[in-house]
Tab-separated table of C-alpha atoms in Angstrom:
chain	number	residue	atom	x	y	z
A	1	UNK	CA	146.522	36.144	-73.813
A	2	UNK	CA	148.316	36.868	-77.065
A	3	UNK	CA	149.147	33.843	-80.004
A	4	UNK	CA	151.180	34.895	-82.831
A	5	UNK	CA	150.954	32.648	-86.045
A	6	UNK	CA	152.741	32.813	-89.098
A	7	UNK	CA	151.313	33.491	-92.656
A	8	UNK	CA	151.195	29.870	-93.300
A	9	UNK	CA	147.312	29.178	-91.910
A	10	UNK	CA	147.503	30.066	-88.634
A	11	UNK	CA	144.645	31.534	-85.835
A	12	UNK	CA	144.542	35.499	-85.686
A	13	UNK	CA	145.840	37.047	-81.939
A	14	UNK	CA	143.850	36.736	-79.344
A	15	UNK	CA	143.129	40.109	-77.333
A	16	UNK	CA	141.024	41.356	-74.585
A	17	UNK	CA	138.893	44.121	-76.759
A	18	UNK	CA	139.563	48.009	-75.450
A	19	UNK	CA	142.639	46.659	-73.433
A	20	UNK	CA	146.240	47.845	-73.846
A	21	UNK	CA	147.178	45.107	-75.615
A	22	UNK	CA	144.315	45.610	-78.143
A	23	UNK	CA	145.309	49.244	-78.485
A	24	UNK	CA	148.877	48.863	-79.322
A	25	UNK	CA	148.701	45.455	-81.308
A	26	UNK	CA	146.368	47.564	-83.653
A	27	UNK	CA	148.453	50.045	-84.127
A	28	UNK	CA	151.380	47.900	-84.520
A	29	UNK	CA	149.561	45.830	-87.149
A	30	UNK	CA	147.529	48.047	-88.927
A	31	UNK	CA	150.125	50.063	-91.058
A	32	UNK	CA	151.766	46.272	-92.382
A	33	UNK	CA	148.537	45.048	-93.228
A	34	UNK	CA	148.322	42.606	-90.239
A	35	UNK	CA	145.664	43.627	-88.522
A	36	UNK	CA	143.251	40.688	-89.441
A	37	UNK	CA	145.845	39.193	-86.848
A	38	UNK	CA	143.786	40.576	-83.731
A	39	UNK	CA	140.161	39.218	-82.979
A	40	UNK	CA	138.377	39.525	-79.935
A	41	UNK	CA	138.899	36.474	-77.859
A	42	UNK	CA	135.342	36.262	-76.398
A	43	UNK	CA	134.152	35.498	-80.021
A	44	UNK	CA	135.908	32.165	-80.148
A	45	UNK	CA	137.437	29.590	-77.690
A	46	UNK	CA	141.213	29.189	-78.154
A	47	UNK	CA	141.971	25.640	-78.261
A	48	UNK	CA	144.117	24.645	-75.332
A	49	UNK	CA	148.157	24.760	-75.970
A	50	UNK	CA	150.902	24.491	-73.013
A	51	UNK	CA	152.044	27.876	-71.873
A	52	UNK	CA	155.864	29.254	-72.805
A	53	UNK	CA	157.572	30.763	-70.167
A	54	UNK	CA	156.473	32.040	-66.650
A	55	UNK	CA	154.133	34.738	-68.114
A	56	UNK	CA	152.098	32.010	-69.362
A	57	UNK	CA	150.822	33.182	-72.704
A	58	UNK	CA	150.288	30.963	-75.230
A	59	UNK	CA	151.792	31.440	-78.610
A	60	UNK	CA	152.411	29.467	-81.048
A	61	UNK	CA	155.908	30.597	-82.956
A	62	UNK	CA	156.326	28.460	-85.987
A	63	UNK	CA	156.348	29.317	-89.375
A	64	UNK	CA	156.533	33.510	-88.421
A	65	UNK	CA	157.219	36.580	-90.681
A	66	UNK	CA	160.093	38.540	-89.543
A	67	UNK	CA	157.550	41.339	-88.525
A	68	UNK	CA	155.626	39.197	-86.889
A	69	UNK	CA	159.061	37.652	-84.726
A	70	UNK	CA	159.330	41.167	-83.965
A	71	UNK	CA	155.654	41.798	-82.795
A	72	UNK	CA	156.378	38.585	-80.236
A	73	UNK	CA	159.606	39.799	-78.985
A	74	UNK	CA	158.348	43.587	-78.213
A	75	UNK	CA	155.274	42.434	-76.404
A	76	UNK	CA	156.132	38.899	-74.433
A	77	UNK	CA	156.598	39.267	-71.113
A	78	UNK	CA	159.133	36.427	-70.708
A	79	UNK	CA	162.644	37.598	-72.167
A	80	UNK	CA	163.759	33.830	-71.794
A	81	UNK	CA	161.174	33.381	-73.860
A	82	UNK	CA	161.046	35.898	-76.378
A	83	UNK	CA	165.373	35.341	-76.521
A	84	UNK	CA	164.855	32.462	-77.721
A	85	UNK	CA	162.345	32.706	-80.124
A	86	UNK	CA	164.178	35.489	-81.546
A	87	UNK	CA	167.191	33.632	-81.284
A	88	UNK	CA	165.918	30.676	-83.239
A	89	UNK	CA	164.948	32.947	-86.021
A	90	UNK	CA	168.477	34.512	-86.594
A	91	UNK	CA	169.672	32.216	-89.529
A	92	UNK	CA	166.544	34.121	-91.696
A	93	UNK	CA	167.979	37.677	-90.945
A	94	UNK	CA	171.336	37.421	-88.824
A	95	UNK	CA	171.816	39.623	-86.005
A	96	UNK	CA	169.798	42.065	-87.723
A	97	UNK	CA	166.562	40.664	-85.915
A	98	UNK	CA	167.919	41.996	-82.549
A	99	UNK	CA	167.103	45.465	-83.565
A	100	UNK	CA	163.718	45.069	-81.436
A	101	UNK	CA	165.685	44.659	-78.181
A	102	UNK	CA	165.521	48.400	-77.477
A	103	UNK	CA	161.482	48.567	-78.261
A	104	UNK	CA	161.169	45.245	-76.235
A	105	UNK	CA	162.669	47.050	-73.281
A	106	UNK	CA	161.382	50.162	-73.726
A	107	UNK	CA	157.841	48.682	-73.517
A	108	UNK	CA	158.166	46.357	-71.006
A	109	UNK	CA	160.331	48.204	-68.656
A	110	UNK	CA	159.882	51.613	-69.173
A	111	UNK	CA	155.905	51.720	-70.217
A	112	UNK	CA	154.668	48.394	-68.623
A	113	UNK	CA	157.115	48.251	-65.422
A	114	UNK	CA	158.450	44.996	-66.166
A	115	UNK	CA	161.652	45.151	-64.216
A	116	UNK	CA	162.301	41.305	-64.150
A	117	UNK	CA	162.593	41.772	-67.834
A	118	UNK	CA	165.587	44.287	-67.402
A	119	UNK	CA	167.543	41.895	-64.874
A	120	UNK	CA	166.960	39.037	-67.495
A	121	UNK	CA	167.960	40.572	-70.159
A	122	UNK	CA	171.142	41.710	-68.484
A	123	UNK	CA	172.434	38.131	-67.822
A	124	UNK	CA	171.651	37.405	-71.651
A	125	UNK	CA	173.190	40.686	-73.328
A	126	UNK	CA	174.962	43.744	-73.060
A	127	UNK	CA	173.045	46.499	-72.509
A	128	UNK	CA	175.077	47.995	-75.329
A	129	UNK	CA	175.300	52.121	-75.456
A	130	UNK	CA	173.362	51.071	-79.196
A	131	UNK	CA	170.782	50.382	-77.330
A	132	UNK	CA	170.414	52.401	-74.686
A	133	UNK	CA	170.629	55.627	-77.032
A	134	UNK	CA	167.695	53.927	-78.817
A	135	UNK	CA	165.492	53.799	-75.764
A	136	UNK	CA	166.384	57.214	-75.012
A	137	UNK	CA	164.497	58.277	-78.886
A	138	UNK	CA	161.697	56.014	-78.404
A	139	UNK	CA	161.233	58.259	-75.152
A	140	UNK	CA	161.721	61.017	-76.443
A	141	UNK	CA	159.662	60.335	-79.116
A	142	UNK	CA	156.519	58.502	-77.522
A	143	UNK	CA	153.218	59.553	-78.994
A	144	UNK	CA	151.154	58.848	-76.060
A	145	UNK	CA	153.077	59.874	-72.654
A	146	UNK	CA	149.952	60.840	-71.024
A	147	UNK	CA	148.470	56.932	-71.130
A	148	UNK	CA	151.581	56.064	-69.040
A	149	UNK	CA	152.211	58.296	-65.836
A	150	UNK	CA	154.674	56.291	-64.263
A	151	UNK	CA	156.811	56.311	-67.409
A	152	UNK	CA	159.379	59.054	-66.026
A	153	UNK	CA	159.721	56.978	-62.772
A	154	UNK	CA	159.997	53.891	-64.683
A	155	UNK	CA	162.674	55.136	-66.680
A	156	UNK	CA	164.773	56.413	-63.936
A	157	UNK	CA	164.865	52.569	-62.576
A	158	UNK	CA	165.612	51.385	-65.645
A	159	UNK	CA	168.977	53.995	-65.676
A	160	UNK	CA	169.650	53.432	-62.379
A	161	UNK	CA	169.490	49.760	-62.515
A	162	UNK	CA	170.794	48.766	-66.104
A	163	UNK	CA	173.486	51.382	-66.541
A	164	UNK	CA	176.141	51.314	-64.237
A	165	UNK	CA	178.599	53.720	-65.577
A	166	UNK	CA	178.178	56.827	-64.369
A	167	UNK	CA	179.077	59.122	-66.830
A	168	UNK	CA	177.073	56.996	-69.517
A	169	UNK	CA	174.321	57.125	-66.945
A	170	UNK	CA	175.011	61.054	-66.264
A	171	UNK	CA	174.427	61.841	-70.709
A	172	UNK	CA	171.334	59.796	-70.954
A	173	UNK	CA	169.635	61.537	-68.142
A	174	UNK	CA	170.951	64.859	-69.875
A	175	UNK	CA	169.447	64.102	-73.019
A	176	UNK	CA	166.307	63.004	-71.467
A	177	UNK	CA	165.508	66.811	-69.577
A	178	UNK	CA	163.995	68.087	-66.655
A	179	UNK	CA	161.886	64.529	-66.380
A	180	UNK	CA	165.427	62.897	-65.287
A	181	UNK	CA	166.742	65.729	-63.440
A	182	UNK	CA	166.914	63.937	-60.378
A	183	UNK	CA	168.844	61.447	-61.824
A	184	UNK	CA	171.021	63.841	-63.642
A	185	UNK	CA	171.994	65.266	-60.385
A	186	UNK	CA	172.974	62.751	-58.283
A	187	UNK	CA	175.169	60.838	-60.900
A	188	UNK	CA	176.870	64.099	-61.326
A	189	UNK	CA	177.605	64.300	-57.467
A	190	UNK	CA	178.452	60.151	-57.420
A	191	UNK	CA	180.915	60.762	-61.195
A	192	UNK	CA	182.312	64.073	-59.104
A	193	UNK	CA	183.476	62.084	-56.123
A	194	UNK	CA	184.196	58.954	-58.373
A	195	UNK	CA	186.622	61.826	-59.496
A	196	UNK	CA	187.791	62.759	-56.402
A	197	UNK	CA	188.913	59.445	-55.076
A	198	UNK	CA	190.404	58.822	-58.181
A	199	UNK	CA	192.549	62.590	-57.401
A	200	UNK	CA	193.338	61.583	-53.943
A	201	UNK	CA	194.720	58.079	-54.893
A	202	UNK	CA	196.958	59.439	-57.465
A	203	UNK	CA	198.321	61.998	-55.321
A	204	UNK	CA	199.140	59.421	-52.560
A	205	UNK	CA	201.242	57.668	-55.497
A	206	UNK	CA	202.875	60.883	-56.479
A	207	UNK	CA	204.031	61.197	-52.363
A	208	UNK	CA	204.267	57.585	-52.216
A	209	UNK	CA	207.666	58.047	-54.814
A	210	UNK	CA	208.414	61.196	-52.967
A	211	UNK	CA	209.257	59.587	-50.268
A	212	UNK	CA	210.859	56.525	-51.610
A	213	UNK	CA	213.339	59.224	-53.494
A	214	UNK	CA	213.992	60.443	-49.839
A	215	UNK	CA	214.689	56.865	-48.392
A	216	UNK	CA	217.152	56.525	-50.905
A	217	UNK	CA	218.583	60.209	-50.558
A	218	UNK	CA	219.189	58.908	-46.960
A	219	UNK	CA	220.409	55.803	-47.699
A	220	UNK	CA	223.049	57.123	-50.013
A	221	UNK	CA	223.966	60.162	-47.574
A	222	UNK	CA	224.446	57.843	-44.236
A	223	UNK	CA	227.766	59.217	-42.665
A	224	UNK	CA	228.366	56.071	-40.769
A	225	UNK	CA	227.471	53.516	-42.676
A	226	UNK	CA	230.328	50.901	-40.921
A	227	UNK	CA	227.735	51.204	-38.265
A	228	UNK	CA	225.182	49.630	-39.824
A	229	UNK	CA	226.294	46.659	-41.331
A	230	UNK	CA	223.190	45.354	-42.329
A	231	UNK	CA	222.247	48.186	-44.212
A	232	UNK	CA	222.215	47.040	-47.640
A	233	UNK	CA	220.766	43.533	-46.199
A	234	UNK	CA	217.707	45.764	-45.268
A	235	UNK	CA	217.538	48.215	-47.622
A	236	UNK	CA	216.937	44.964	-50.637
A	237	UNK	CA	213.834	44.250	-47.936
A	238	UNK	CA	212.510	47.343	-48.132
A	239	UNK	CA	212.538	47.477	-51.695
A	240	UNK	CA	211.234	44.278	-52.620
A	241	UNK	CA	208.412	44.425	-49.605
A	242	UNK	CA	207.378	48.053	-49.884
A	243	UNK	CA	207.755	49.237	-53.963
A	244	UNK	CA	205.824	46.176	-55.386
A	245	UNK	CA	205.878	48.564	-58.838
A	246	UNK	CA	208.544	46.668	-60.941
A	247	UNK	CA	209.623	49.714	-63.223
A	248	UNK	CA	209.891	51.939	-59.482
A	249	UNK	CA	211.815	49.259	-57.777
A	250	UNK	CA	214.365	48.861	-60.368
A	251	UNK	CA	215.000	52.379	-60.745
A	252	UNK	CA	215.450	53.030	-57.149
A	253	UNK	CA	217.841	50.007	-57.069
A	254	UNK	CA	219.805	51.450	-60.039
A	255	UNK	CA	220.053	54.645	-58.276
A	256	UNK	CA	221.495	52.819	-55.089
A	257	UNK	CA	224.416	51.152	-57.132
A	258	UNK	CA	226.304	48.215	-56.373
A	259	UNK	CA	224.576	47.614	-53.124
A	260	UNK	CA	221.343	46.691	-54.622
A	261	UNK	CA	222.634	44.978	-57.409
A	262	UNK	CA	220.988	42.082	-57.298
A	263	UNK	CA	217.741	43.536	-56.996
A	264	UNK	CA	218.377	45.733	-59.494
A	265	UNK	CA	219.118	42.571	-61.647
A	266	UNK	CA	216.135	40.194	-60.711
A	267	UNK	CA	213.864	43.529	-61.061
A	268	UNK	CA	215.029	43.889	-64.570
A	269	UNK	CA	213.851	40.294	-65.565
A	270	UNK	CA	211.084	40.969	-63.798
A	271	UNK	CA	209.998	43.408	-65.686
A	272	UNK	CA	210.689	42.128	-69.132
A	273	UNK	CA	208.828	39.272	-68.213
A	274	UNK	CA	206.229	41.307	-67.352
């Protein structure tokens, strides 16, 4: 377990010695001076404290620096949790505090496979293109790849999963090389036939008006009209069923003159309503 204390008196964190925690709280720590934080928790008992959160560690978050806010946020397993801790903190630092959202997710999703943690933090925030871009450097720029072998898989869950837009999906994997290339690939085959549909429905709208034109090419060149005494009747029915496009309706009315005036009338106010 882990308990963060403030610079106000309180007990050092308590880590397993040689585990991962104890290897990246160290180096954490150690450049801000903190690392009298960390003792070995077999030298002492912890006194007993409820646990926060469903990954039951217990910390104790009163009283904290802002680096040390950070240091809980980055490394609790709970978002819940750590969101509100951070939260509650805000009014020392604003929103600038939630600059350790990307390192929080990079660690816990990306290095420690901590998907819940993604889906959580999803419902809380936007998974903001700020942050994702930041994920993508720490990455890019992680000292130690070869202590995490699942990080390449981990990361193409975390694209898959927390970035739904393809084409914002299709640059990070870019920018991330021949590690995402899977990835890269298929969002370029899902954005290319995201593109096609898109093709095919405008082209039915470009016939769709093609053919109204002709409908109303007809309408005006009938021969016999006298025959067809409910013509105009029917034709006001087929515009207001079948062109529910305002601006395309009216037109087509205009073109059809006093006949369709009344559509063409109701259409108008319609459309300046709209």
């Amino acid at each position: 377990a882990v308990g963060v204390f403030g610079g106000s008196g309180g007990r050092p964190l308590d880590v397993v010695p040689g585990s991962m925690y104890d290897f990246e709280l160290q180096s954490l720590l150690r450049p801000m001076g903190l690392e009298s934080m960390i003792t070995p928790a077999a030298e002492r008992q912890a006194p007993p404290s409820a646990p926060l959160g469903s990954a039951g560690d217990p910390f104790v978050v009163i009283n904290l620096e802002i680096a040390e806010v950070e240091v809980f946020a980055e490394y609790h397993q709970d978002f819940v949790v750590a969101f509100q801790v951070v939260s509650a903190y805000r009014h020392l630092v604003d929103d600038g505090l939630f600059r350790v959202w990307p390192r929080a997710l990079y660690r816990q999703v990306v290095l420690f496979g901590n998907f819940g943690y993604l889906q959580f933090f999803m419902r809380h925030l936007p998974l903001t293109k700020e942050y994702l871009d930041a994920v993508v450097r720490l990455y890019q720029s992680e000292a130690c790849p070869e202590q995490y072998p699942q990080r390449p898989k981990r990361m193409k869950i975390f694209l898959r999963e927390g970035v739904p837009n393809l084409e914002t999906r299709y640059q990070l994997a870019r920018q991330l090389g021949p590690d995402l290339a899977d990835v890269q690939n298929e969002t370029a085959s899902l954005v290319y036939m995201a593109e096609l549909r898109a093709s095919r429905c405008r082209t039915r709208a470009v016939l769709l008006k093609q053919y109204l034109d002709a409908v109303v090419r007809l309408y005006q060149s009938e021969a016999c009209p006298e025959q067809y005494p409910q013509r105009p009747k029917r034709m006001k029915i087929f515009l207001r069923e079948g062109v529910p496009n305002l601006e395309t309706r009216y037109q087509l009315a205009r073109q059809l003159g006093p006949d369709l005036a009344d559509v063409q009338n109701e259409t108008a106010s319609l459309v300046y309503m709209a």
